[in-house]
CSV table of C-alpha atoms and ligand atoms in Angstrom, one decimal:
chain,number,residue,atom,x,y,z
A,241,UNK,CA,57.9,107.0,84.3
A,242,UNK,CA,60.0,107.9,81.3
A,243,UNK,CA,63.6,106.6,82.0
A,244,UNK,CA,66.4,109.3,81.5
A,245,UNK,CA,68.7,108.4,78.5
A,246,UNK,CA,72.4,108.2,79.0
A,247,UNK,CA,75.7,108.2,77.6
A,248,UNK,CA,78.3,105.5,78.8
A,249,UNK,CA,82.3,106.9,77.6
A,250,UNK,CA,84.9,104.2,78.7
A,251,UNK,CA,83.3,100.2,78.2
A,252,UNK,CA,86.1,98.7,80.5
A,253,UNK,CA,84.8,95.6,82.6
A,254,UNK,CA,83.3,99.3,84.9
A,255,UNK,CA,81.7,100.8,81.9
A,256,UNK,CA,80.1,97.4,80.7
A,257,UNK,CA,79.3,96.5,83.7
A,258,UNK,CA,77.1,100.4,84.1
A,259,UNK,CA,75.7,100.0,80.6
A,260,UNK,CA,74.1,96.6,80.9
A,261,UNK,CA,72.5,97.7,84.4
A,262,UNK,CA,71.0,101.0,82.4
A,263,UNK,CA,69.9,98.5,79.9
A,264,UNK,CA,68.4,96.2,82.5
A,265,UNK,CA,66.5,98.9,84.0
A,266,UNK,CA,64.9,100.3,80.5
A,267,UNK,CA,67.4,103.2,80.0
A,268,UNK,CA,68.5,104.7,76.5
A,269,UNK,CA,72.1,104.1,76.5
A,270,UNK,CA,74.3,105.6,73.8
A,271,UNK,CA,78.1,104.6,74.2
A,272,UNK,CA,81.4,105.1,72.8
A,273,UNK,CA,84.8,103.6,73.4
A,274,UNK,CA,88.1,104.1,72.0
A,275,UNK,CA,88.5,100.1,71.2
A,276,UNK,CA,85.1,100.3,69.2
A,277,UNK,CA,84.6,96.4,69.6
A,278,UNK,CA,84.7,96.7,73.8
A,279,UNK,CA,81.0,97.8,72.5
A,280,UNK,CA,79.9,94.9,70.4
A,281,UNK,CA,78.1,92.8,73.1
A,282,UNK,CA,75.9,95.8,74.9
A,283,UNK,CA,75.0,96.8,71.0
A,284,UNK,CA,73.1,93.7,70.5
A,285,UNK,CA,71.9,94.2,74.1
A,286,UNK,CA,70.2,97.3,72.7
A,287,UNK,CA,72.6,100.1,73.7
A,288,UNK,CA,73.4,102.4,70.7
A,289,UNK,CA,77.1,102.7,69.5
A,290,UNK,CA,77.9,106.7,68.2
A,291,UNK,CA,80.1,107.0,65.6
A,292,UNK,CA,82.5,109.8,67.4
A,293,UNK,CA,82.8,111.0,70.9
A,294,UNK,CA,81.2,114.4,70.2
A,295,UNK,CA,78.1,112.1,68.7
A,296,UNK,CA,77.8,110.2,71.8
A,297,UNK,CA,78.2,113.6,73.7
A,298,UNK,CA,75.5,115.6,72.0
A,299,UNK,CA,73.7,111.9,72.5
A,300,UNK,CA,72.4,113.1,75.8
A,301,UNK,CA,72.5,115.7,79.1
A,302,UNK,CA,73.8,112.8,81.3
A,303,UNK,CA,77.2,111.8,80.6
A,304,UNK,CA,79.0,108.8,82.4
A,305,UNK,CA,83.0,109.0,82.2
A,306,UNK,CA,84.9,105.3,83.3
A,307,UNK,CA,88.3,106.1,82.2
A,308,UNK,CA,91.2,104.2,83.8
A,309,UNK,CA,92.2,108.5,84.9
A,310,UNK,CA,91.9,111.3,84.5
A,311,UNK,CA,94.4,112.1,81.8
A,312,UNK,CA,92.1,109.6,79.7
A,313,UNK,CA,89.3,112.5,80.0
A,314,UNK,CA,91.7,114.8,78.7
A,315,UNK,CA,92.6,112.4,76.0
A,316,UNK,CA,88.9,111.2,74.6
A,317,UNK,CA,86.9,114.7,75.4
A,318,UNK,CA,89.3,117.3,73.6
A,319,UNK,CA,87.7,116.7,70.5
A,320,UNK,CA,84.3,117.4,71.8
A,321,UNK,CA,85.3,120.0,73.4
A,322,UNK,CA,83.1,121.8,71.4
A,323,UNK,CA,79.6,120.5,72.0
A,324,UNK,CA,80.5,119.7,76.1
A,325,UNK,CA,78.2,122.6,77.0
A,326,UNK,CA,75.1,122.1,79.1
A,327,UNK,CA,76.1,118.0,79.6
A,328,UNK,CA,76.4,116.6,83.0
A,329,UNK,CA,79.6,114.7,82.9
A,330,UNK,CA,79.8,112.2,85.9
A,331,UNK,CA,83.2,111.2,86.0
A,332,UNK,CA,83.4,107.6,87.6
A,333,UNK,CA,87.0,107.0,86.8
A,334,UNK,CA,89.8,107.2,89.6
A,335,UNK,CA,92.4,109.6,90.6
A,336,UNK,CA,94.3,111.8,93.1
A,337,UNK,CA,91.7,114.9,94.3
A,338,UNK,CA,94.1,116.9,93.1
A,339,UNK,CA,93.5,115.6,89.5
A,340,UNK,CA,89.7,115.4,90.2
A,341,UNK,CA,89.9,119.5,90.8
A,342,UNK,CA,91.4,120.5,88.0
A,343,UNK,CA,89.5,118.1,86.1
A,344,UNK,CA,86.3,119.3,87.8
A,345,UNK,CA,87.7,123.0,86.6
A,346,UNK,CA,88.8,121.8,83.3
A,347,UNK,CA,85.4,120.8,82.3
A,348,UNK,CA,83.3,123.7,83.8
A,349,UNK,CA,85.4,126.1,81.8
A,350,UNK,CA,84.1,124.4,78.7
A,351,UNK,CA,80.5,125.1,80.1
A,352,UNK,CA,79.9,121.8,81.4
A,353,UNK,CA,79.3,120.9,85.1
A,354,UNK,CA,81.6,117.9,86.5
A,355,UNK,CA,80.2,115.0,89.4
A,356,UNK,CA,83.1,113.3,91.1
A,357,UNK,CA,82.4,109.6,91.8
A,358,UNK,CA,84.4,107.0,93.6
A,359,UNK,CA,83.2,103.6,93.1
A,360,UNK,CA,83.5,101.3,95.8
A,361,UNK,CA,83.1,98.0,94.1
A,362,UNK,CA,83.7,95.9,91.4
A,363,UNK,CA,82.5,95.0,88.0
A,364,UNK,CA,79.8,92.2,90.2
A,365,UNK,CA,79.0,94.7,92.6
A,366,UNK,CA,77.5,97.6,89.6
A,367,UNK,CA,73.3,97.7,89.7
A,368,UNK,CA,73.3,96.0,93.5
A,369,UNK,CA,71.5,98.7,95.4
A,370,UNK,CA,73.5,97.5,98.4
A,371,UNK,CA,76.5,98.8,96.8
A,372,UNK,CA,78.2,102.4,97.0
A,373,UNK,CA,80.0,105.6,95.4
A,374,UNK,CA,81.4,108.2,97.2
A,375,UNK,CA,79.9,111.9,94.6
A,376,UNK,CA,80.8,115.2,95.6
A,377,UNK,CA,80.2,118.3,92.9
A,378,UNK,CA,77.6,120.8,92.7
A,379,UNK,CA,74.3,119.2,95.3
A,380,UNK,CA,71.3,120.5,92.9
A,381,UNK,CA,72.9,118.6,89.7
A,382,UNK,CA,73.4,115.2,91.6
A,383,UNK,CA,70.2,115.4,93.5
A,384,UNK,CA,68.5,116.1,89.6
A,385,UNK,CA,70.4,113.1,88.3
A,386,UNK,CA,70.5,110.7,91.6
A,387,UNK,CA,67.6,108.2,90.4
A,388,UNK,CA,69.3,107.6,87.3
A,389,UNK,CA,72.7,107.1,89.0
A,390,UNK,CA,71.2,104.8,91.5
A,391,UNK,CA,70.7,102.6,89.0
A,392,UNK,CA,74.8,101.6,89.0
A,393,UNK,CA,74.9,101.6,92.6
A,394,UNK,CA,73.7,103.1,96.0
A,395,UNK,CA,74.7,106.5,96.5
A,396,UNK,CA,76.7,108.5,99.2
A,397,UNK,CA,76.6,112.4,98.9
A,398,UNK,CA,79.6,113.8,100.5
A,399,UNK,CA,79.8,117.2,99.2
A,400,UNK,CA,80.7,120.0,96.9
A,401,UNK,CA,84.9,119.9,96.9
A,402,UNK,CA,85.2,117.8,93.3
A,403,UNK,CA,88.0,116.3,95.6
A,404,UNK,CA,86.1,114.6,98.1
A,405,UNK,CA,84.9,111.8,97.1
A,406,UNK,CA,88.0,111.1,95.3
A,407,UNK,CA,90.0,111.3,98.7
A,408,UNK,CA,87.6,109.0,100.4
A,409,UNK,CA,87.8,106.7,97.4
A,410,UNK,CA,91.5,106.8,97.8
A,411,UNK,CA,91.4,106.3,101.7
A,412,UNK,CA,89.3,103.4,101.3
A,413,UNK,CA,91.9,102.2,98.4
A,414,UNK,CA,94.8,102.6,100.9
A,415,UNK,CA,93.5,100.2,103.1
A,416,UNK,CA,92.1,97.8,100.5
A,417,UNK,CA,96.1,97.5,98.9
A,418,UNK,CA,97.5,97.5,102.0
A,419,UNK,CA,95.2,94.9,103.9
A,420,UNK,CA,95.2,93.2,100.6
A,421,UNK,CA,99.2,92.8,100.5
A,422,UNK,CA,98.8,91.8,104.2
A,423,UNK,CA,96.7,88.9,103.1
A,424,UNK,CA,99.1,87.6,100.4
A,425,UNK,CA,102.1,87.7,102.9
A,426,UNK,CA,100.5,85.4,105.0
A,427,UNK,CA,99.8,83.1,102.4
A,428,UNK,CA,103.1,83.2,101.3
A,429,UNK,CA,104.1,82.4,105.0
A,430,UNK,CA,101.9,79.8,105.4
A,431,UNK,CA,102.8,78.0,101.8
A,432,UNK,CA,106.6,78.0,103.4
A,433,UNK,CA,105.4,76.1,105.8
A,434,UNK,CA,103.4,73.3,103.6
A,435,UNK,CA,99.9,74.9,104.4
A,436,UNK,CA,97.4,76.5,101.2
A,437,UNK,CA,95.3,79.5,101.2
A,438,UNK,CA,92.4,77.3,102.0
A,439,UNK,CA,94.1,76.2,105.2
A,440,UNK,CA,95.0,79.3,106.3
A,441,UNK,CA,91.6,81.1,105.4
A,442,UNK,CA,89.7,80.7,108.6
A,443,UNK,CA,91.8,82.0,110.3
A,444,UNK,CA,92.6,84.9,108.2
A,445,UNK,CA,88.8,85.8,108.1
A,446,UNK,CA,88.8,85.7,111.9
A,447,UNK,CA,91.5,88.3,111.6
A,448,UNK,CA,89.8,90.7,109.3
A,449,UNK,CA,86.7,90.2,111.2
A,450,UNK,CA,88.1,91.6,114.3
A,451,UNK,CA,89.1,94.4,112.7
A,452,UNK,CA,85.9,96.6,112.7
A,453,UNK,CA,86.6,96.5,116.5
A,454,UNK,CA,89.8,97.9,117.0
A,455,UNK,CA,89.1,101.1,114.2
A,456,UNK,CA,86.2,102.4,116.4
A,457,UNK,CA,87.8,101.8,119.7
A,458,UNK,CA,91.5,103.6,118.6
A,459,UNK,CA,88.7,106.4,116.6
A,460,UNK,CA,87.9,107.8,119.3
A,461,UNK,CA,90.7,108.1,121.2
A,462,UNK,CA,92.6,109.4,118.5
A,463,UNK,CA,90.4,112.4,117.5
A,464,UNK,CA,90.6,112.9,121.7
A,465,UNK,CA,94.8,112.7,121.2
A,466,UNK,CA,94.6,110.2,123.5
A,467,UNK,CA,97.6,107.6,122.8
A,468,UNK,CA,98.4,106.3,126.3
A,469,UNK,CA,99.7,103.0,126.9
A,470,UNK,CA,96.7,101.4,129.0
A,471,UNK,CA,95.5,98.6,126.6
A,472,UNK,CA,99.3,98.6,124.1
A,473,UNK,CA,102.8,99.7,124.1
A,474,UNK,CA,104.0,100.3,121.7
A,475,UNK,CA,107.3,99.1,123.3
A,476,UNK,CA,104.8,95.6,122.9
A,477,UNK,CA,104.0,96.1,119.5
A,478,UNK,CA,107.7,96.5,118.6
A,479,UNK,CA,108.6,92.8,119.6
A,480,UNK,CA,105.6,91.4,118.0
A,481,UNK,CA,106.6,93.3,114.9
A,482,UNK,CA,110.0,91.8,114.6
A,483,UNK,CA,108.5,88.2,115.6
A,484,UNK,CA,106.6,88.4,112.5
A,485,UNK,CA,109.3,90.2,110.6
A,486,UNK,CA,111.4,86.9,112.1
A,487,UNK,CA,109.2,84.1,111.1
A,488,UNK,CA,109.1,85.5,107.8
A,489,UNK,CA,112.7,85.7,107.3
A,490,UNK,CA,113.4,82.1,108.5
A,491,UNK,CA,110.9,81.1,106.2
A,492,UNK,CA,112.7,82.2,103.6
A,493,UNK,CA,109.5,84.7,101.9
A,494,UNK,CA,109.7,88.3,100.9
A,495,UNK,CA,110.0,90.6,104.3
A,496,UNK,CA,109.6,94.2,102.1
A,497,UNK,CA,106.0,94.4,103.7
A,498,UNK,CA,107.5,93.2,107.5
A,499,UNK,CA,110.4,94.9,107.5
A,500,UNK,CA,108.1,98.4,106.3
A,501,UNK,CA,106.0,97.7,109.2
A,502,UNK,CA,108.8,97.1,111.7
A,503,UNK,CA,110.6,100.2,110.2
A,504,UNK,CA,107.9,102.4,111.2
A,505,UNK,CA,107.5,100.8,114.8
A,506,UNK,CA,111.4,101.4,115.1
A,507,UNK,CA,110.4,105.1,114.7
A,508,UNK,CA,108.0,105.5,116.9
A,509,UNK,CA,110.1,104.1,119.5
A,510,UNK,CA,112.9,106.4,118.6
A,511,UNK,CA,110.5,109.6,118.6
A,512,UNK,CA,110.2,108.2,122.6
A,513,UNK,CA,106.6,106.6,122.3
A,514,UNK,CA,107.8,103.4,123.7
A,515,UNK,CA,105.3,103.6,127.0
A,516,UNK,CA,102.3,105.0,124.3
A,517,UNK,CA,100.2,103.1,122.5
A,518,UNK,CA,101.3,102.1,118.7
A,519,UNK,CA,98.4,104.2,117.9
A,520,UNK,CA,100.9,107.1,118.7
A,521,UNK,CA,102.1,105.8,115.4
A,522,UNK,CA,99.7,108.4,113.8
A,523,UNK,CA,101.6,111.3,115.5
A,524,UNK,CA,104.1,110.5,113.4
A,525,UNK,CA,102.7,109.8,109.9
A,526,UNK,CA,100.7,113.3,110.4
A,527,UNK,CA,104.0,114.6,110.7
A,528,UNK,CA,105.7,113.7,107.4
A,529,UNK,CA,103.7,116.2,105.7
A,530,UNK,CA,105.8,118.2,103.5
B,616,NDP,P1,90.0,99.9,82.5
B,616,NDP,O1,91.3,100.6,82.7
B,616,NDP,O2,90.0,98.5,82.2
B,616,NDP,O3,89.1,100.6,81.3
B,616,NDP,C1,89.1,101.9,81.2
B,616,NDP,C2,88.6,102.5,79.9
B,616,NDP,O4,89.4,103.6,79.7
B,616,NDP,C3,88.7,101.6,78.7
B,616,NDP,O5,87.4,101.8,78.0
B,616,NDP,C4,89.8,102.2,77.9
B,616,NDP,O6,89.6,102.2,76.5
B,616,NDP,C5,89.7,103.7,78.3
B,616,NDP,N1,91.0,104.4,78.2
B,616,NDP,C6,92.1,104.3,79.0
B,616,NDP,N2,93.0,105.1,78.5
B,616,NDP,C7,92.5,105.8,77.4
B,616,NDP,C8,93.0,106.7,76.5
B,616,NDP,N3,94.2,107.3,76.7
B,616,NDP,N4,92.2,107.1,75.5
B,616,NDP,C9,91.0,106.6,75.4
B,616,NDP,N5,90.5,105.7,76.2
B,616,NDP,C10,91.2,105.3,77.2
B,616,NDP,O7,89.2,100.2,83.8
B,616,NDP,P2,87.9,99.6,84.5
B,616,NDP,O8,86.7,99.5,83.6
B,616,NDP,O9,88.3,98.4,85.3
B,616,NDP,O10,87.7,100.8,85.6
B,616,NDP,C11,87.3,102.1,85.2
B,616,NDP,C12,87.6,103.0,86.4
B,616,NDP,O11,86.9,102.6,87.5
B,616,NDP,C13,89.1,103.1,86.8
B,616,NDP,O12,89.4,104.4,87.1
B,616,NDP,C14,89.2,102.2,88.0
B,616,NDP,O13,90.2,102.6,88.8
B,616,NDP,C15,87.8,102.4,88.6
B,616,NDP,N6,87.4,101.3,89.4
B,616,NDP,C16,87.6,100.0,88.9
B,616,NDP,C17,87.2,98.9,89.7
B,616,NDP,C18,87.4,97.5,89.2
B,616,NDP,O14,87.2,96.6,90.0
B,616,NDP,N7,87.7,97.3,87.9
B,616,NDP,C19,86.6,99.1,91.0
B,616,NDP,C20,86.4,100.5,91.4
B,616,NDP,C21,86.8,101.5,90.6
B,616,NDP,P3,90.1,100.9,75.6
B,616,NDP,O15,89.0,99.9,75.7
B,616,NDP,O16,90.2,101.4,74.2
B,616,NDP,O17,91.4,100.4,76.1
């Protein structure tokens, strides 16, 4: 079958890492970057270099965005403004929903139609079929382009909002930084304490991989508002809290991460959830909405 042609804006380690599996799979890539030389190595992999963004635009129906934001689409597409109607522009580069609606609106007003995607891997992880992005925009365009953007990755439909799959992108980020930060406090802990990564790795592993466990049990009682104190207290998790926030201080480490964590234990205690579970903590975070 004849393999749809493409056009790759953005050749960060994400945009190389999209053109070479296009390339792989026998696609027409055309590309264009604003550091011109980012393109060297897929040119003499066979993709074709335009000379301008509107040339690499005009290129083909199928355009793939991987801009470090949003305000970067602004930034390299004003200039071909002009020739942006008719193209598919499948924006793979992250932001805030609300920046992915406007920019979703901001290119449909210049007569193009706009595919949110959230990409939830790295560089290594582009062309696996195991691996995912979160689209939302208009179904009947993604379902026409969905072979060809299998190619990066696997795909997860989510729906029309342009937000959507930016949110669940930025949800899944959340936890990544934050589990992430988690991870480097306990090294820093342990290396207090005259022990490496390496030593303290299977039993960090064993921590993340009990993880899985306590989101679907707390899931559903959550969506039933059910927070009672059965399995926790968070009366329990409060002490625990400022053990770790302890041990890190005596250690002499950073405690910003600790002390955020106890701080928000501390209010869920003062709200009166002390005989609750700390899932009750969620109560509360709902409820700093503006
Ligand atoms: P980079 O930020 O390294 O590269 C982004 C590209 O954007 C570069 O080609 C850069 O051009 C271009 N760019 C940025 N600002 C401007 C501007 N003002 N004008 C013109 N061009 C601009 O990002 P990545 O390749 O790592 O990632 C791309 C997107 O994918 C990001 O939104 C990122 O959040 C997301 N992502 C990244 C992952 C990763 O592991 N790297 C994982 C999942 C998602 P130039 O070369 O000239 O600087």
């Amino acid at each position: 079958s004849i393999k749809q042609s493409v056009t790759v804006i953005g050749l960060g380690p994400m945009g190389q890492a999209m053109v070479h599996a296009l390339l792989r799979q026998g696609h027409h890539v055309t590309v264009w970057n604003r550091t011109a030389s980012r393109a060297d190595a897929l040119v003499a992999r066979g993709a074709v270099l335009a000379k301008s963004v509107e040339d690499a635009v005009a290129a083909n129906e199928l355009v793939v965005l991987s801009l470090t934001d949003y305000d970067a689409m602004y930034t390299v597409l004003e200039p071909a403004s002009h020739v942006l109607t008719g193209r598919v522009l499948v924006n793979l580069s992250s932001d805030t929903p609300e920046k992915t609606r406007s920019g979703a609106r901001w290119v449909s007003e210049r007569g193009a139609v706009h595919l949110t995607g959230g990409v939830t891997v790295p560089p290594s992880g582009i062309g696996q079929p195991e691996s995912s992005t979160f689209y939302s925009g208009p179904r009947e365009v993604f379902e026409a382009h969905r072979s060809t953007l299998e190619v990066l990755t696997g795909t997860d439909y989510r729906g029309e909002d342009p937000g959507l799959a930016a949110l669940l992108y930025q949800i899944g980020m959340g936890m990544f930084w934050t589990s992430m930060l988690s991870y480097w406090q306990a090294i820093a802990l342990a290396d207090a304490n005259g022990l490496t990564a390496a030593d303290v790795l299977p039993h960090a592993t064993e921590t993340m991989t009990g993880m899985p466990g306590f989101l679907s049990f707390y899931a559903e009682r959550i969506d039933a508002g059910e927070h009672s104190g059965d399995v926790d207290r968070l009366a329990m998790g409060m002490a625990s809290v400022e053990h770790v926030l302890h041990t890190n201080a005596d250690a002499g480490v950073d405690t910003a991460l600790p002390a955020a964590v106890a701080a928000l234990f501390r209010r869920g205690m003062d709200a009166g959830h002390a005989a609750d579970s700390f899932s009750s903590l969620v109560e509360l975070m709902k409820a700093a909405k503006p």
